[in-house]
Amino acid sequence: MGKSRDLTEFERGLIVGARSAGCSISETVNRLGFSKTAVSRIYREWCVKKKTSSLRGTGGRKRLVDEVGEKRMERVVEANNRATVTEIQTMYNFSAETPISHKTTQRALKRLGYSRKPPRRDSVSRTTRKNPVPRTKQQDPVQAGGLRQQPSNNRGDPDVVQF
């Protein structure tokens, strides 16, 4: 039989709550629909460790640039925001316990939101701003009925319209 999905925190809490309320393992299985093994393991884990979380999702290699390393890298970048990746790597490795490679530096910078691409500009070009395209009646929200003009409070100036 294959592994099934992990139970959510809520489902684990239901199991612990039912067992704490005095339900037997069989009653808990019948009411909630989980296996006897899952019910007994989760309740035993809660009794011993007072925790119900699953650690199955925390496998794999630990990151070389963890949260503390990310903060250190941000300080390096903020101190010299025109530095290349190689310069950032050199400055980071100067104060780090474990040196990181060029590719790891690139990956960490990308994860932190730094990129060599400049931020996107407005899609309206200079020529369009100088010579705006006239709107048709369907495109104009005021004429199409999308926006309605409210009566103005300027009693003497009929040209001023407030939206």
Short mmCIF file of C-alpha atoms in Angstrom, two decimals:
data_model
loop_
_atom_site.label_atom_id
_atom_site.label_comp_id
_atom_site.label_asym_id
_atom_site.label_seq_id
_atom_site.Cartn_x
_atom_site.Cartn_y
_atom_site.Cartn_z
CA MET A 1 0.00 0.00 0.00
CA GLY A 2 1.41 3.40 -0.99
CA LYS A 3 1.82 6.50 1.09
CA SER A 4 -1.21 8.72 1.30
CA ARG A 5 -1.18 12.46 1.64
CA ASP A 6 -0.24 14.13 4.91
CA LEU A 7 -3.09 15.05 7.19
CA THR A 8 -3.69 18.75 7.62
CA GLU A 9 -3.24 20.47 10.96
CA PHE A 10 -7.02 20.68 11.27
CA GLU A 11 -7.45 16.94 10.70
CA ARG A 12 -4.71 16.19 13.22
CA GLY A 13 -6.46 18.48 15.69
CA LEU A 14 -9.72 16.61 15.15
CA ILE A 15 -8.00 13.34 16.02
CA VAL A 16 -6.37 14.76 19.15
CA GLY A 17 -9.64 16.42 20.18
CA ALA A 18 -11.69 13.26 19.74
CA ARG A 19 -9.19 11.15 21.69
CA SER A 20 -8.90 13.80 24.42
CA ALA A 21 -12.69 13.90 24.70
CA GLY A 22 -12.66 10.21 25.61
CA CYS A 23 -13.38 8.51 22.29
CA SER A 24 -11.62 5.21 21.75
CA ILE A 25 -9.40 4.61 18.75
CA SER A 26 -12.15 2.61 17.02
CA GLU A 27 -14.75 5.34 17.65
CA THR A 28 -12.37 7.98 16.32
CA VAL A 29 -11.68 5.88 13.21
CA ASN A 30 -15.40 5.38 12.57
CA ARG A 31 -16.30 9.05 13.09
CA LEU A 32 -13.43 10.67 11.20
CA GLY A 33 -12.56 8.01 8.64
CA PHE A 34 -8.80 7.83 9.20
CA SER A 35 -6.82 4.63 9.67
CA LYS A 36 -6.19 3.17 13.12
CA THR A 37 -2.46 3.55 12.58
CA ALA A 38 -2.79 7.26 11.80
CA VAL A 39 -5.06 7.89 14.79
CA SER A 40 -2.81 6.06 17.24
CA ARG A 41 0.42 7.60 15.91
CA ILE A 42 -0.90 11.16 15.90
CA TYR A 43 -2.36 10.88 19.39
CA ARG A 44 0.80 9.21 20.76
CA GLU A 45 2.95 11.94 19.18
CA TRP A 46 0.75 14.60 20.75
CA CYS A 47 0.92 12.94 24.19
CA VAL A 48 4.71 12.63 24.10
CA LYS A 49 5.85 15.74 22.20
CA LYS A 50 2.77 17.98 22.51
CA LYS A 51 2.90 18.63 18.78
CA THR A 52 0.79 17.50 15.87
CA SER A 53 2.69 18.79 12.83
CA SER A 54 4.09 16.54 10.15
CA LEU A 55 7.73 16.88 9.17
CA ARG A 56 7.48 14.99 5.88
CA GLY A 57 7.76 18.16 3.79
CA THR A 58 11.07 19.29 5.26
CA GLY A 59 13.35 16.91 3.38
CA GLY A 60 16.22 17.79 1.13
CA ARG A 61 19.46 19.65 1.45
CA LYS A 62 19.65 22.69 3.69
CA ARG A 63 20.16 26.00 1.94
CA LEU A 64 23.61 27.51 1.97
CA VAL A 65 22.08 30.99 2.08
CA ASP A 66 19.49 30.73 4.85
CA GLU A 67 17.43 33.59 6.34
CA VAL A 68 20.42 35.05 8.18
CA GLY A 69 22.50 34.76 5.01
CA GLU A 70 19.78 36.46 2.98
CA LYS A 71 19.80 39.41 5.39
CA ARG A 72 23.60 39.58 5.12
CA MET A 73 23.39 39.49 1.32
CA GLU A 74 20.78 42.28 1.32
CA ARG A 75 23.12 44.43 3.41
CA VAL A 76 25.96 43.74 0.97
CA VAL A 77 23.78 44.70 -1.99
CA GLU A 78 22.42 47.83 -0.28
CA ALA A 79 25.94 48.95 0.62
CA ASN A 80 27.03 48.70 -3.01
CA ASN A 81 24.03 48.51 -5.31
CA ARG A 82 26.12 48.79 -8.50
CA ALA A 83 28.26 45.74 -7.67
CA THR A 84 28.47 42.77 -9.99
CA VAL A 85 27.52 39.25 -8.90
CA THR A 86 31.21 38.36 -8.53
CA GLU A 87 31.82 41.37 -6.27
CA ILE A 88 28.76 40.54 -4.17
CA GLN A 89 29.96 36.93 -3.90
CA THR A 90 33.41 38.08 -2.77
CA MET A 91 32.00 40.45 -0.14
CA TYR A 92 29.55 37.79 1.10
CA ASN A 93 32.23 35.09 1.32
CA PHE A 94 34.50 37.44 3.29
CA SER A 95 32.13 37.30 6.27
CA ALA A 96 30.41 33.93 5.73
CA GLU A 97 31.28 30.65 7.43
CA THR A 98 30.74 28.60 4.29
CA PRO A 99 31.69 30.18 0.95
CA ILE A 100 29.12 30.15 -1.82
CA SER A 101 29.58 29.85 -5.57
CA HIS A 102 28.75 32.31 -8.31
CA LYS A 103 25.61 30.35 -9.27
CA THR A 104 24.41 30.18 -5.64
CA THR A 105 24.86 33.94 -5.39
CA GLN A 106 22.78 34.42 -8.54
CA ARG A 107 20.06 32.11 -7.20
CA ALA A 108 19.94 33.90 -3.85
CA LEU A 109 19.78 37.33 -5.49
CA LYS A 110 16.93 36.18 -7.72
CA ARG A 111 15.07 34.77 -4.70
CA LEU A 112 15.52 38.13 -2.94
CA GLY A 113 14.00 39.94 -5.90
CA TYR A 114 17.12 41.46 -7.40
CA SER A 115 17.44 41.30 -11.16
CA ARG A 116 19.59 42.91 -13.80
CA LYS A 117 16.51 43.70 -15.85
CA PRO A 118 15.35 47.29 -15.33
CA PRO A 119 11.82 47.79 -14.05
CA ARG A 120 9.18 47.89 -16.76
CA ARG A 121 8.23 51.29 -18.06
CA ASP A 122 4.80 52.50 -18.90
CA SER A 123 3.45 51.03 -22.11
CA VAL A 124 2.52 54.51 -23.33
CA SER A 125 5.29 55.87 -25.53
CA ARG A 126 6.36 59.50 -25.75
CA THR A 127 4.73 60.00 -29.14
CA THR A 128 1.43 58.64 -27.85
CA ARG A 129 1.60 60.98 -24.86
CA LYS A 130 2.23 63.97 -27.14
CA ASN A 131 -0.39 62.95 -29.71
CA PRO A 132 -3.08 60.96 -27.91
CA VAL A 133 -5.29 58.74 -30.03
CA PRO A 134 -8.82 60.15 -30.14
CA ARG A 135 -11.39 57.91 -28.47
CA THR A 136 -14.49 56.67 -30.15
CA LYS A 137 -17.84 56.97 -28.49
CA GLN A 138 -17.73 53.33 -27.34
CA GLN A 139 -14.25 53.68 -25.80
CA ASP A 140 -15.03 56.87 -23.89
CA PRO A 141 -16.41 55.82 -20.47
CA VAL A 142 -18.30 59.10 -19.99
CA GLN A 143 -20.15 58.86 -23.31
CA ALA A 144 -20.69 55.10 -23.00
CA GLY A 145 -22.42 55.61 -19.66
CA GLY A 146 -19.69 54.04 -17.51
CA LEU A 147 -18.96 57.18 -15.51
CA ARG A 148 -21.67 59.65 -14.77
CA GLN A 149 -21.20 63.33 -14.29
CA GLN A 150 -22.17 64.58 -10.89
CA PRO A 151 -23.68 68.02 -10.58
CA SER A 152 -20.97 70.52 -9.89
CA ASN A 153 -20.91 72.80 -6.91
CA ASN A 154 -19.41 75.63 -8.99
CA ARG A 155 -22.44 77.73 -9.60
CA GLY A 156 -20.98 80.16 -12.12
CA ASP A 157 -18.58 77.98 -14.17
CA PRO A 158 -20.42 75.47 -16.42
CA ASP A 159 -17.16 74.23 -18.01
CA VAL A 160 -15.90 72.59 -14.78
CA VAL A 161 -17.19 69.04 -14.39
CA GLN A 162 -16.40 66.91 -11.34
CA PHE A 163 -16.15 63.14 -11.57
#
